Coordinates of C-alpha atoms and ligand atoms in Angstrom, one line a residue:
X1 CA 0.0 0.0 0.0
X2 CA 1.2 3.3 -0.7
X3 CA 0.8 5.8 2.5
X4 CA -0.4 9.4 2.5
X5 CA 1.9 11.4 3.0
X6 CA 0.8 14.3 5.9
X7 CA 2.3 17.4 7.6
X8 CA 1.7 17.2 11.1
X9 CA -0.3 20.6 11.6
X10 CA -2.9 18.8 9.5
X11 CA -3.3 15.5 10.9
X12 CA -6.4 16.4 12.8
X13 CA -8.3 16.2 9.6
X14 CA -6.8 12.6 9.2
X15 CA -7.7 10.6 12.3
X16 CA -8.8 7.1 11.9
X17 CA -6.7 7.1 8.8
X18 CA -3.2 5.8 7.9
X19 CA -0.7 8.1 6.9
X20 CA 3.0 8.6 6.6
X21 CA 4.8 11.8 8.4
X22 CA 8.5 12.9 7.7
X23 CA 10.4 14.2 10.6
X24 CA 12.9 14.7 12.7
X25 CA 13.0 13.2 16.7
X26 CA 12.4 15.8 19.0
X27 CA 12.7 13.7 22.3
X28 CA 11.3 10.3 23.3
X29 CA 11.3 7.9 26.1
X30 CA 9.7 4.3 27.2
X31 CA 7.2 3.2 29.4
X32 CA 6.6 -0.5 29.7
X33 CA 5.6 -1.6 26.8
X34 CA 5.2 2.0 25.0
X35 CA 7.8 3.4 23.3
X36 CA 7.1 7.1 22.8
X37 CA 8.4 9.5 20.0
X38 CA 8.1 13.3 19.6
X39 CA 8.5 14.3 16.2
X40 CA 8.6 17.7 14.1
X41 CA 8.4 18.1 10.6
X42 CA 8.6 22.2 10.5
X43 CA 4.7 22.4 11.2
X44 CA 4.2 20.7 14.4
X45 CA 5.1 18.2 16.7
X46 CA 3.4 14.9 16.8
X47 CA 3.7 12.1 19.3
X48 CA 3.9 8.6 17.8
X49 CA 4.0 5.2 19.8
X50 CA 5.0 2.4 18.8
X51 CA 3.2 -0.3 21.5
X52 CA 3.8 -4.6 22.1
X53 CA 1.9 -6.7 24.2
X54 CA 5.5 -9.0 24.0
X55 CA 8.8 -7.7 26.2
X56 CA 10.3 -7.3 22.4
X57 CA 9.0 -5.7 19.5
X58 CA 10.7 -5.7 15.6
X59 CA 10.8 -1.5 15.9
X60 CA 12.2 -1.6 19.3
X61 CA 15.9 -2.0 18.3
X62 CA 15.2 1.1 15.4
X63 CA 13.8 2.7 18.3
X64 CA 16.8 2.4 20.9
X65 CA 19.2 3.8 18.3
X66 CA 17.0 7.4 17.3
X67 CA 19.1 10.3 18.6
X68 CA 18.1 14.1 19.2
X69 CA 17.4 15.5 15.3
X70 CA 18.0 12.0 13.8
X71 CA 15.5 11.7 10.6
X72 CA 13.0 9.3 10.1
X73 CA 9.7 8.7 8.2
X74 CA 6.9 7.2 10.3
X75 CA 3.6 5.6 9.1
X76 CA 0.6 4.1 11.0
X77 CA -2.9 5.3 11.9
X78 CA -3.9 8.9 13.5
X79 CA -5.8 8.5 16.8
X80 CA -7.4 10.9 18.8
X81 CA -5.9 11.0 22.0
X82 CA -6.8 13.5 25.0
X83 CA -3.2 13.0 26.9
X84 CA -1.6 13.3 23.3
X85 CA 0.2 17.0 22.9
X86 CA -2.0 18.4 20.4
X87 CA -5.0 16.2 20.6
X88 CA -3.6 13.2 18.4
X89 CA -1.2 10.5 17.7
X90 CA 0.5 8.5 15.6
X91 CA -0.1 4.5 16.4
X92 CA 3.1 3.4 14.5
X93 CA 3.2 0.3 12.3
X94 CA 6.0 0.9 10.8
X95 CA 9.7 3.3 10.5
X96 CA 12.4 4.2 8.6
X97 CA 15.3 6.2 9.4
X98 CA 16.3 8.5 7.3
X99 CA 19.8 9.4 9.2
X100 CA 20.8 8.9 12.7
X101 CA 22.1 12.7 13.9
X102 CA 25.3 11.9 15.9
X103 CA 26.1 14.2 19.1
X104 CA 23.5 17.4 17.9
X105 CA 25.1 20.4 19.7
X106 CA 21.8 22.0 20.9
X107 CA 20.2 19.9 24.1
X108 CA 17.8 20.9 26.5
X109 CA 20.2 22.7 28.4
X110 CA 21.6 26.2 28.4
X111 CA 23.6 27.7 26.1
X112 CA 25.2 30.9 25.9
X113 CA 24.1 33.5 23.6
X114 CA 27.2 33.6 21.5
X115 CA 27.0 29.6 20.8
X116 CA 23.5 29.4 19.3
X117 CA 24.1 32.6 16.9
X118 CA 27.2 29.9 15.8
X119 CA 24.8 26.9 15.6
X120 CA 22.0 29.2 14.1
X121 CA 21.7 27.1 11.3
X122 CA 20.5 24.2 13.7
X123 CA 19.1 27.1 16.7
X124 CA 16.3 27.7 14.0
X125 CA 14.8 24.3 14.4
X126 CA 14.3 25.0 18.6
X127 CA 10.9 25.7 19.6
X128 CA 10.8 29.4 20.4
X129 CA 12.7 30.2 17.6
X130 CA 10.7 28.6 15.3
X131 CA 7.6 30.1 16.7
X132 CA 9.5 33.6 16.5
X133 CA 10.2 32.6 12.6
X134 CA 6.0 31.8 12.2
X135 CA 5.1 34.7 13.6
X136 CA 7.6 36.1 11.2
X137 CA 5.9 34.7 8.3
X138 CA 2.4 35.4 9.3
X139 CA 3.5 39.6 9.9
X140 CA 4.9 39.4 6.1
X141 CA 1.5 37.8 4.9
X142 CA -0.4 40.2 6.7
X143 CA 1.7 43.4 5.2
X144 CA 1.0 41.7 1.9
X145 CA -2.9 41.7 2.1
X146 CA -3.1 44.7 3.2
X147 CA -1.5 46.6 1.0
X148 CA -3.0 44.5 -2.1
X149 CA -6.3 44.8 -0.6
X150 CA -6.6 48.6 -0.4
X151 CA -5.3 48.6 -3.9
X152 CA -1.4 49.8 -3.9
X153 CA 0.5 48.3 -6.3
X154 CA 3.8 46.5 -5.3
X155 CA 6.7 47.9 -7.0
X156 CA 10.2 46.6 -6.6
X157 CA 12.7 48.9 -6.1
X158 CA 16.8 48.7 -7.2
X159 CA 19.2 47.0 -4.0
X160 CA 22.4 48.4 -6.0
X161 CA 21.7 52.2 -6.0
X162 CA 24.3 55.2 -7.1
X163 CA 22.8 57.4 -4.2
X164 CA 22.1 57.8 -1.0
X165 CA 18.7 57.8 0.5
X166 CA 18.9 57.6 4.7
X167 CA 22.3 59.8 5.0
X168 CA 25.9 58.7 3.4
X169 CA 27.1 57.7 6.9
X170 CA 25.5 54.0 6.7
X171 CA 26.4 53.5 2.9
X172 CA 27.6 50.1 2.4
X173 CA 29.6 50.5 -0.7
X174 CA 30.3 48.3 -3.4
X175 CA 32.5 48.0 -6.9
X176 CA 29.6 48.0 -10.2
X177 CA 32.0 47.1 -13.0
X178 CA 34.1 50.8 -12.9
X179 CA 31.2 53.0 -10.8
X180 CA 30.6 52.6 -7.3
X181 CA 27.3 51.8 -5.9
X182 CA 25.4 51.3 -2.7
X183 CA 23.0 48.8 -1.2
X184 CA 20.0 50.2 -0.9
X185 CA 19.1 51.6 2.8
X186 CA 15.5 52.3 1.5
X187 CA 13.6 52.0 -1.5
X188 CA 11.5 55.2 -0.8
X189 CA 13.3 57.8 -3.6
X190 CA 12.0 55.3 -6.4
X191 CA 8.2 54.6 -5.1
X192 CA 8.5 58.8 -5.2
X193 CA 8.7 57.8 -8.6
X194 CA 6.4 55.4 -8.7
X195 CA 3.8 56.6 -6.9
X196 CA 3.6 59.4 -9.4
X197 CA 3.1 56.8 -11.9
X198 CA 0.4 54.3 -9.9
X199 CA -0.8 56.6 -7.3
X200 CA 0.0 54.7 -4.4
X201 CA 2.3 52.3 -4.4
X202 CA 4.7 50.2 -2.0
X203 CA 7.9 48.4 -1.9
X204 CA 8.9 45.3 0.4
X205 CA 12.5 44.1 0.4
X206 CA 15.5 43.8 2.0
X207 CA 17.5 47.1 3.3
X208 CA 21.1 47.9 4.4
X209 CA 22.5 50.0 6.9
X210 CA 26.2 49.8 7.4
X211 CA 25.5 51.1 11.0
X212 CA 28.3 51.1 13.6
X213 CA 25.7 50.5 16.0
X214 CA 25.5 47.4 18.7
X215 CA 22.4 47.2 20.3
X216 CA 19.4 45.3 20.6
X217 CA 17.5 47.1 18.4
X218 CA 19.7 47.7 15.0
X219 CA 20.5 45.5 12.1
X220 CA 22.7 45.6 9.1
X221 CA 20.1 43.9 6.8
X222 CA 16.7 44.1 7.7
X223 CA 13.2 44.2 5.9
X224 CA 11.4 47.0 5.6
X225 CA 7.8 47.7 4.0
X226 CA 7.5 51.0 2.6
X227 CA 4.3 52.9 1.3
X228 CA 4.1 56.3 -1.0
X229 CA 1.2 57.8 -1.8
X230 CA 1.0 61.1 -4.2
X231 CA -1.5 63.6 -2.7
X232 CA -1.2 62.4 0.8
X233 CA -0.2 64.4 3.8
X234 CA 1.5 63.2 6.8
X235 CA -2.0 62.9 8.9
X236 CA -3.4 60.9 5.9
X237 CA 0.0 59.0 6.1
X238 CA -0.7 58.9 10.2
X239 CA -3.9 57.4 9.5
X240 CA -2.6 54.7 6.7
X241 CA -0.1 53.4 9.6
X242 CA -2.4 53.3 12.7
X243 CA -4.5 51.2 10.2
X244 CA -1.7 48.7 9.0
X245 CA -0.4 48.2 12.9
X246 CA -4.0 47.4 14.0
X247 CA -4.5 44.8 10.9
X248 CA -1.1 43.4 11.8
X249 CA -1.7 42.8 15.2
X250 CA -5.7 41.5 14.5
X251 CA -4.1 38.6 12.2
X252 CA -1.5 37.9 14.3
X253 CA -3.3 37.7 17.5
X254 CA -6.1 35.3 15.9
X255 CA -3.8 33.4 13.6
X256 CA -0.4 33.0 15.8
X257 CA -1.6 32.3 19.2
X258 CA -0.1 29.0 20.0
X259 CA 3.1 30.8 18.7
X260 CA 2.5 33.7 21.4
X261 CA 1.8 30.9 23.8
X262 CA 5.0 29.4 23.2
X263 CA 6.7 32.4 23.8
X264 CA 4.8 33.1 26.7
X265 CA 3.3 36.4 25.3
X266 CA 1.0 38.1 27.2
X267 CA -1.3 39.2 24.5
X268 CA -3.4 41.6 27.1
X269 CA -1.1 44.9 26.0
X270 CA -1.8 44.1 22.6
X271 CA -5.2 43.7 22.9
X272 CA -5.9 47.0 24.1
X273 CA -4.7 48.8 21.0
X274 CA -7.5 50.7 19.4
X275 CA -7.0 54.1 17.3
X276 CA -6.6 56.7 17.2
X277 CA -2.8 56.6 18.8
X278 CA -1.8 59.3 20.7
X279 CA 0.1 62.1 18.7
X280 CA 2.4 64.2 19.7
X281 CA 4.8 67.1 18.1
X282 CA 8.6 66.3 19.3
X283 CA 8.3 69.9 20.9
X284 CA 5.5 68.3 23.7
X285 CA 7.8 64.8 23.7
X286 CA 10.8 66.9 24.7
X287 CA 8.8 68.5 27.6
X288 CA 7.6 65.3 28.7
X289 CA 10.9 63.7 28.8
X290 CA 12.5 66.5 30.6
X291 CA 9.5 66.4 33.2
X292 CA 10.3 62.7 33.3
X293 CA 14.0 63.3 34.3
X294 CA 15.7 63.2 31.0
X295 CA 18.5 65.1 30.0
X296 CA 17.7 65.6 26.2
X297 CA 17.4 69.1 24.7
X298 CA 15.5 70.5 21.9
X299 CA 17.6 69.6 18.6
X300 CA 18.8 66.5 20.2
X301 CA 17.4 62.8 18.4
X302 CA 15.7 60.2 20.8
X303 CA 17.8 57.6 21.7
X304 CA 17.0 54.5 23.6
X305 CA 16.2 55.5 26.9
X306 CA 14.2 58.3 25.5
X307 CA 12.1 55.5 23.5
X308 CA 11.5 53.4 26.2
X309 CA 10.8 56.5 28.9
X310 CA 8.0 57.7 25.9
X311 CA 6.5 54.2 26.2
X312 CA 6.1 54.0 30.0
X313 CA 3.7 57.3 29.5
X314 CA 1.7 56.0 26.8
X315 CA 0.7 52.3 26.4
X316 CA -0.4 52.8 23.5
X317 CA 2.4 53.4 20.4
X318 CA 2.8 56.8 20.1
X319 CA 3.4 59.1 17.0
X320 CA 5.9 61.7 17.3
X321 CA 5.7 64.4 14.7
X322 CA 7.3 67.5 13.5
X323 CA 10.8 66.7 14.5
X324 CA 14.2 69.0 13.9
X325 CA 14.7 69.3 10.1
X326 CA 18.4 69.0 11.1
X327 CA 18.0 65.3 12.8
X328 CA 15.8 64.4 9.7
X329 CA 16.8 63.4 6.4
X330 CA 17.3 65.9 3.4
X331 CA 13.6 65.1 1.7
X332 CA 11.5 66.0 4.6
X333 CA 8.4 68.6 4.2
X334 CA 9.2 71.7 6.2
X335 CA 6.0 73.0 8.3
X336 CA 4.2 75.8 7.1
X337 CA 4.8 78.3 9.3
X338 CA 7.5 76.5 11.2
X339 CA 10.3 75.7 8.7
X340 CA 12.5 74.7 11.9
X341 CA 10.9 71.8 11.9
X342 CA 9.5 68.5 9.9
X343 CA 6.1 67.1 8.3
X344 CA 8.0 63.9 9.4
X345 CA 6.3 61.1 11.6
X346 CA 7.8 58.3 14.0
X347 CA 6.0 55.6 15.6
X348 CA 7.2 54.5 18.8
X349 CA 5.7 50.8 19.4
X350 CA 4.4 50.4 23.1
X351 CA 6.0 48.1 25.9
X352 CA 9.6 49.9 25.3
X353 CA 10.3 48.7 21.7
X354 CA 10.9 51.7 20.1
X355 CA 10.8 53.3 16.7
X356 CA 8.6 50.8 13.9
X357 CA 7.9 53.4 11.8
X358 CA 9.4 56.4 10.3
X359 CA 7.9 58.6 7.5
X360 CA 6.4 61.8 6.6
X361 CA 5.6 64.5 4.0
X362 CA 8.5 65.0 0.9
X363 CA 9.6 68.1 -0.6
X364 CA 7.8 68.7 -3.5
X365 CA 9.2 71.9 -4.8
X366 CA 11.9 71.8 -7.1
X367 CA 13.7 75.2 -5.9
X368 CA 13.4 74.1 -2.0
X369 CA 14.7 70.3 -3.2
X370 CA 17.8 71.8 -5.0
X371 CA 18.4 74.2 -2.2
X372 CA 18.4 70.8 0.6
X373 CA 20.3 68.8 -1.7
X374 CA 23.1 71.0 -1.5
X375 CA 22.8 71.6 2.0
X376 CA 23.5 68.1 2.3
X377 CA 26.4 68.0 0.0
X378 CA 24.7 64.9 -1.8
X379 CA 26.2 65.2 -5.2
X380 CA 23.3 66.5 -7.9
X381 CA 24.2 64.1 -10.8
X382 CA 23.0 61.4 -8.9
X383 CA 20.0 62.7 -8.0
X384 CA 18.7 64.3 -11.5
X385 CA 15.9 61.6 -12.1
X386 CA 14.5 62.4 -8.5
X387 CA 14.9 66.4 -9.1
X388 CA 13.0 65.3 -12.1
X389 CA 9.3 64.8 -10.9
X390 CA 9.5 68.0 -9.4
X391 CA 9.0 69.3 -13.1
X392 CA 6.5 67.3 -14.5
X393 CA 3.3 67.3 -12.5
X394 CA 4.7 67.4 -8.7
X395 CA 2.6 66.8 -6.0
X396 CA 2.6 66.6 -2.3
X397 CA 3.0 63.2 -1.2
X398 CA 3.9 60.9 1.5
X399 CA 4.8 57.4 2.7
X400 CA 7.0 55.6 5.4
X401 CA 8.8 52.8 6.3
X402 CA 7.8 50.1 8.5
X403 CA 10.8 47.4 10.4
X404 CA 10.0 44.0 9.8
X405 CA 11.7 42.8 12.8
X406 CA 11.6 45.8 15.3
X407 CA 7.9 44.9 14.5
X408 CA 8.4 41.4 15.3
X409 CA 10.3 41.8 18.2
X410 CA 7.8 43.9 19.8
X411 CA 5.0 41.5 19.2
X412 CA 6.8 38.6 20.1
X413 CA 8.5 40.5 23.1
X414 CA 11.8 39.6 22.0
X415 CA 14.3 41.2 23.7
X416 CA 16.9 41.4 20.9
X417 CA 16.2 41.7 17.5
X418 CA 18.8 39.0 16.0
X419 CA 15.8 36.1 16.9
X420 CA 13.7 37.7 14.8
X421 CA 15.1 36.9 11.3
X422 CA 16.6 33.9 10.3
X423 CA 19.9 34.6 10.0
X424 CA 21.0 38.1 11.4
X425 CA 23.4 40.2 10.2
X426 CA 24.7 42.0 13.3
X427 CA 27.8 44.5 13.0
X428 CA 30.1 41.8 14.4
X429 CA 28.9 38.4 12.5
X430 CA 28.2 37.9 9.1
X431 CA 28.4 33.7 10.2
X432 CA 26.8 31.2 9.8
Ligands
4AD501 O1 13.3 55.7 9.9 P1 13.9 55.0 8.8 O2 15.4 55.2 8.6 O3 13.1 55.6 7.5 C1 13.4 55.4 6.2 O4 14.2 54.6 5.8 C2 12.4 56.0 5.2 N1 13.1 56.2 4.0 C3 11.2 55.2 5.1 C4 10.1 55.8 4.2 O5 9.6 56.9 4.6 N2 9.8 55.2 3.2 O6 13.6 53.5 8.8 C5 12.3 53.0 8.8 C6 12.1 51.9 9.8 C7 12.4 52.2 11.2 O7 11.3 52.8 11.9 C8 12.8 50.9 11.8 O8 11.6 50.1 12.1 C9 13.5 50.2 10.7 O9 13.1 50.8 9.5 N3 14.9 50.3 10.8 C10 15.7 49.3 11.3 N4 15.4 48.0 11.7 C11 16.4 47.2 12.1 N5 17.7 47.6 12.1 C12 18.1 48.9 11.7 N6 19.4 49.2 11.7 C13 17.1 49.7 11.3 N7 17.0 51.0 10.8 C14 15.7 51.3 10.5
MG502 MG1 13.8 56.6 11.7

């Protein structure tokens, strides 16, 4: 007979049947005449027994030799079973091992930090990490739908670019035959671009920041969504992120829970978040924080503790708004009326996580463009396509950019953000 083959987060839909799943051990032990496996396949874990009336059994032997992350196809019938984890088991008939694992690095114990980012090749197949990488998955789906649902188009923007977009300081450069070229630290100049040629528009890919930064919060490659829509301000821009967050966190929440179980998650600060989310200017966050016991002055970025003082006021994620146009990048909207400061937003998630998001109104006049270029010493040439749709047709417009795995991290409550992609770039390790 030929067995079905079955992943093990579908098996429910099998019982009474027989079937065949693929795995890897997970753990097992014996008791009396039971001998009990745990087994994942990358969707779930299943516990399969193989049972003898008789001290011996022809799969006991195969049994006694299965080590942690050896490989082996099972097949027998699903049973519903109360005690089981997950409501069902496997009632094994017969096994094959696939390869017996000898000496897998990773046990039960503790390890330090610096060994699992060496075995992270093997780290990803632990429990909490693969519920960290689900969750993962589930936030990129989520993005996806809602963007294609409200009707932007997904444009893909260049990695190797001749300019800089997020500052020169975090360029990573590279040789492009006899030019030199950048990786991309955000795809938001060309959806300017775009977005005057679809409306509204957004880009999803992978971005680079050649940041000398170590902390818990900072990447050299990370993902980043990023919306532009021509015609939009920064509060319709507000509004377009309030609504993604809540949609990401309503899917997660109803699709992931088992995941945020695993991670012990408590979902109850999640829960609570409803828009509108409170706004402030950075003028009004500066008082705060200096009524709070900070010592920031006006002109002076957040940093951490900043972040995670905002956070402890609100529990709700906060949007800070109209920021220093000398802490923002070169295409931010001045204020009318205030041209000190930025139509630029940042959203600061709740629970202490930090910045998420970070976007706001462009320039859209060519004589105010050229002037900031300069200011900025970014070199025209490069630049001409992007001066470019300030001639033909230009429009206010706005977007932003929103951290895959800050993202994650805060929903997740992950401390540092090299679990939440599967293999981090940090400034120190490029390995495995
Ligand atoms: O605030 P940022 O630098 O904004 C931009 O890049 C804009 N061009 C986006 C736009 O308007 N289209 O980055 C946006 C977000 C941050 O809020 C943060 O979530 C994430 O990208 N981010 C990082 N995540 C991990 N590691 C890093 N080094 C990050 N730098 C930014
Ligand atoms: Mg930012």
């Amino acid at each position: 007979m030929r067995w079905k083959w079955v992943y093990i987060e579908d098996v429910s839909r099998h019982a009474g049947e027989d079937v065949e799943v693929r795995g890897w051990l997970f753990n097992k032990r014996s008791s009396g005449k039971i001998r009990f496996l745990l087994i994942r396949d990358g969707t779930g874990v299943l516990q399969a027994t193989i049972f003898s009336p008789e001290k011996c059994h022809p799969l006991f032997a195969q049994f006694d030799a299965l080590t942690q992350e050896s490989s082996l196809i099972v097949r027998g019938r699903v049973r519903q079973d109360k005690r089981a984890p997950g409501g069902y088991e496997l009632e094994i008939a017969d096994m094959e091992t696939v390869q017996i694992a000898r000496d897998y690095p990773i046990s039960p114990k503790e390890h330090s930090t610096a060994f699992l980012m060496e075995h992270r090749h093997l780290w990803l197949r632990s429990r909490k990490q693969h519920a960290v990488l689900q969750v993962r998955a589930e936030l990129i789906r989520a993005i996806r739908d809602f963007f294609d649902g409200r009707g932007f188009r997904l444009m893909d923007t260049p990695i190797l670019t001749p300019s800089a977009c997020e500052g020169t300081t975090t360029l990573f450069e590279t040789q492009y035959f006899d030019q030199k070229a950048f990786l991309s630290q955000s795809g938001q100049l060309y959806n300017e671009a775009t977005a005057m040629a679809f409306g509204k528009v957004y880009c999803f890919g992978p971005t680079f920041r050649a940041e000398k930064s170590k902390t818990r919060r900072h990447l050299i490659e990370f993902w980043m969504v990023e919306p532009e829509v021509a015609f939009a301000s920064l509060e319709d821009i507000i509004e377009l992120a309030e609504d993604l967050v809540l949609f990401i966190l309503g899917r997660v929440l109803s699709r992931r829970r088992q995941e945020l179980d695993i991670l012990e998650r408590d979902t109850k600060p999640l829960e609570r978040i409803k828009k509108p989310f409170p706004r402030i200017t950075y003028d009004e966050a500066v008082q705060l924080l200096k009524q709070k016991g900070s010592a920031i002055t006006w002109g002076n970025d957040f940093g951490a503790p900043e972040e995670t003082m905002m956070s402890e006021i609100f529990d709700l994620p906060v949007c800070v708004t109209h920021f220093p146009a000398a802490i923002k990048a070169f295409y931010m909207q001045p204020a009318p009326e205030r041209p000190d400061v930025v139509l630029g937003v940042d959203m600061l998630a709740s629970e202490g996580f930090g910045e998420i998001i970070g976007g706001g109104q462009r320039i859209h006049d060519l004589g105010l463009l050229e002037k900031r270029l300069k200011e900025h010493n970014l070199p025209r040439q490069a630049y001409e396509w992007y001066i470019d749709l300030r001639q033909y047709g230009s429009v206010p417009h706005a977007g932003f950019g929103l951290g895959v795995e800050r993202t994650l991290a805060w929903l997740c409550r992950i401390k540092h953000i090299r679990e939440t992609i599967p293999f981090p770039r940090l400034l120190y390790r490029i390995y495995p």
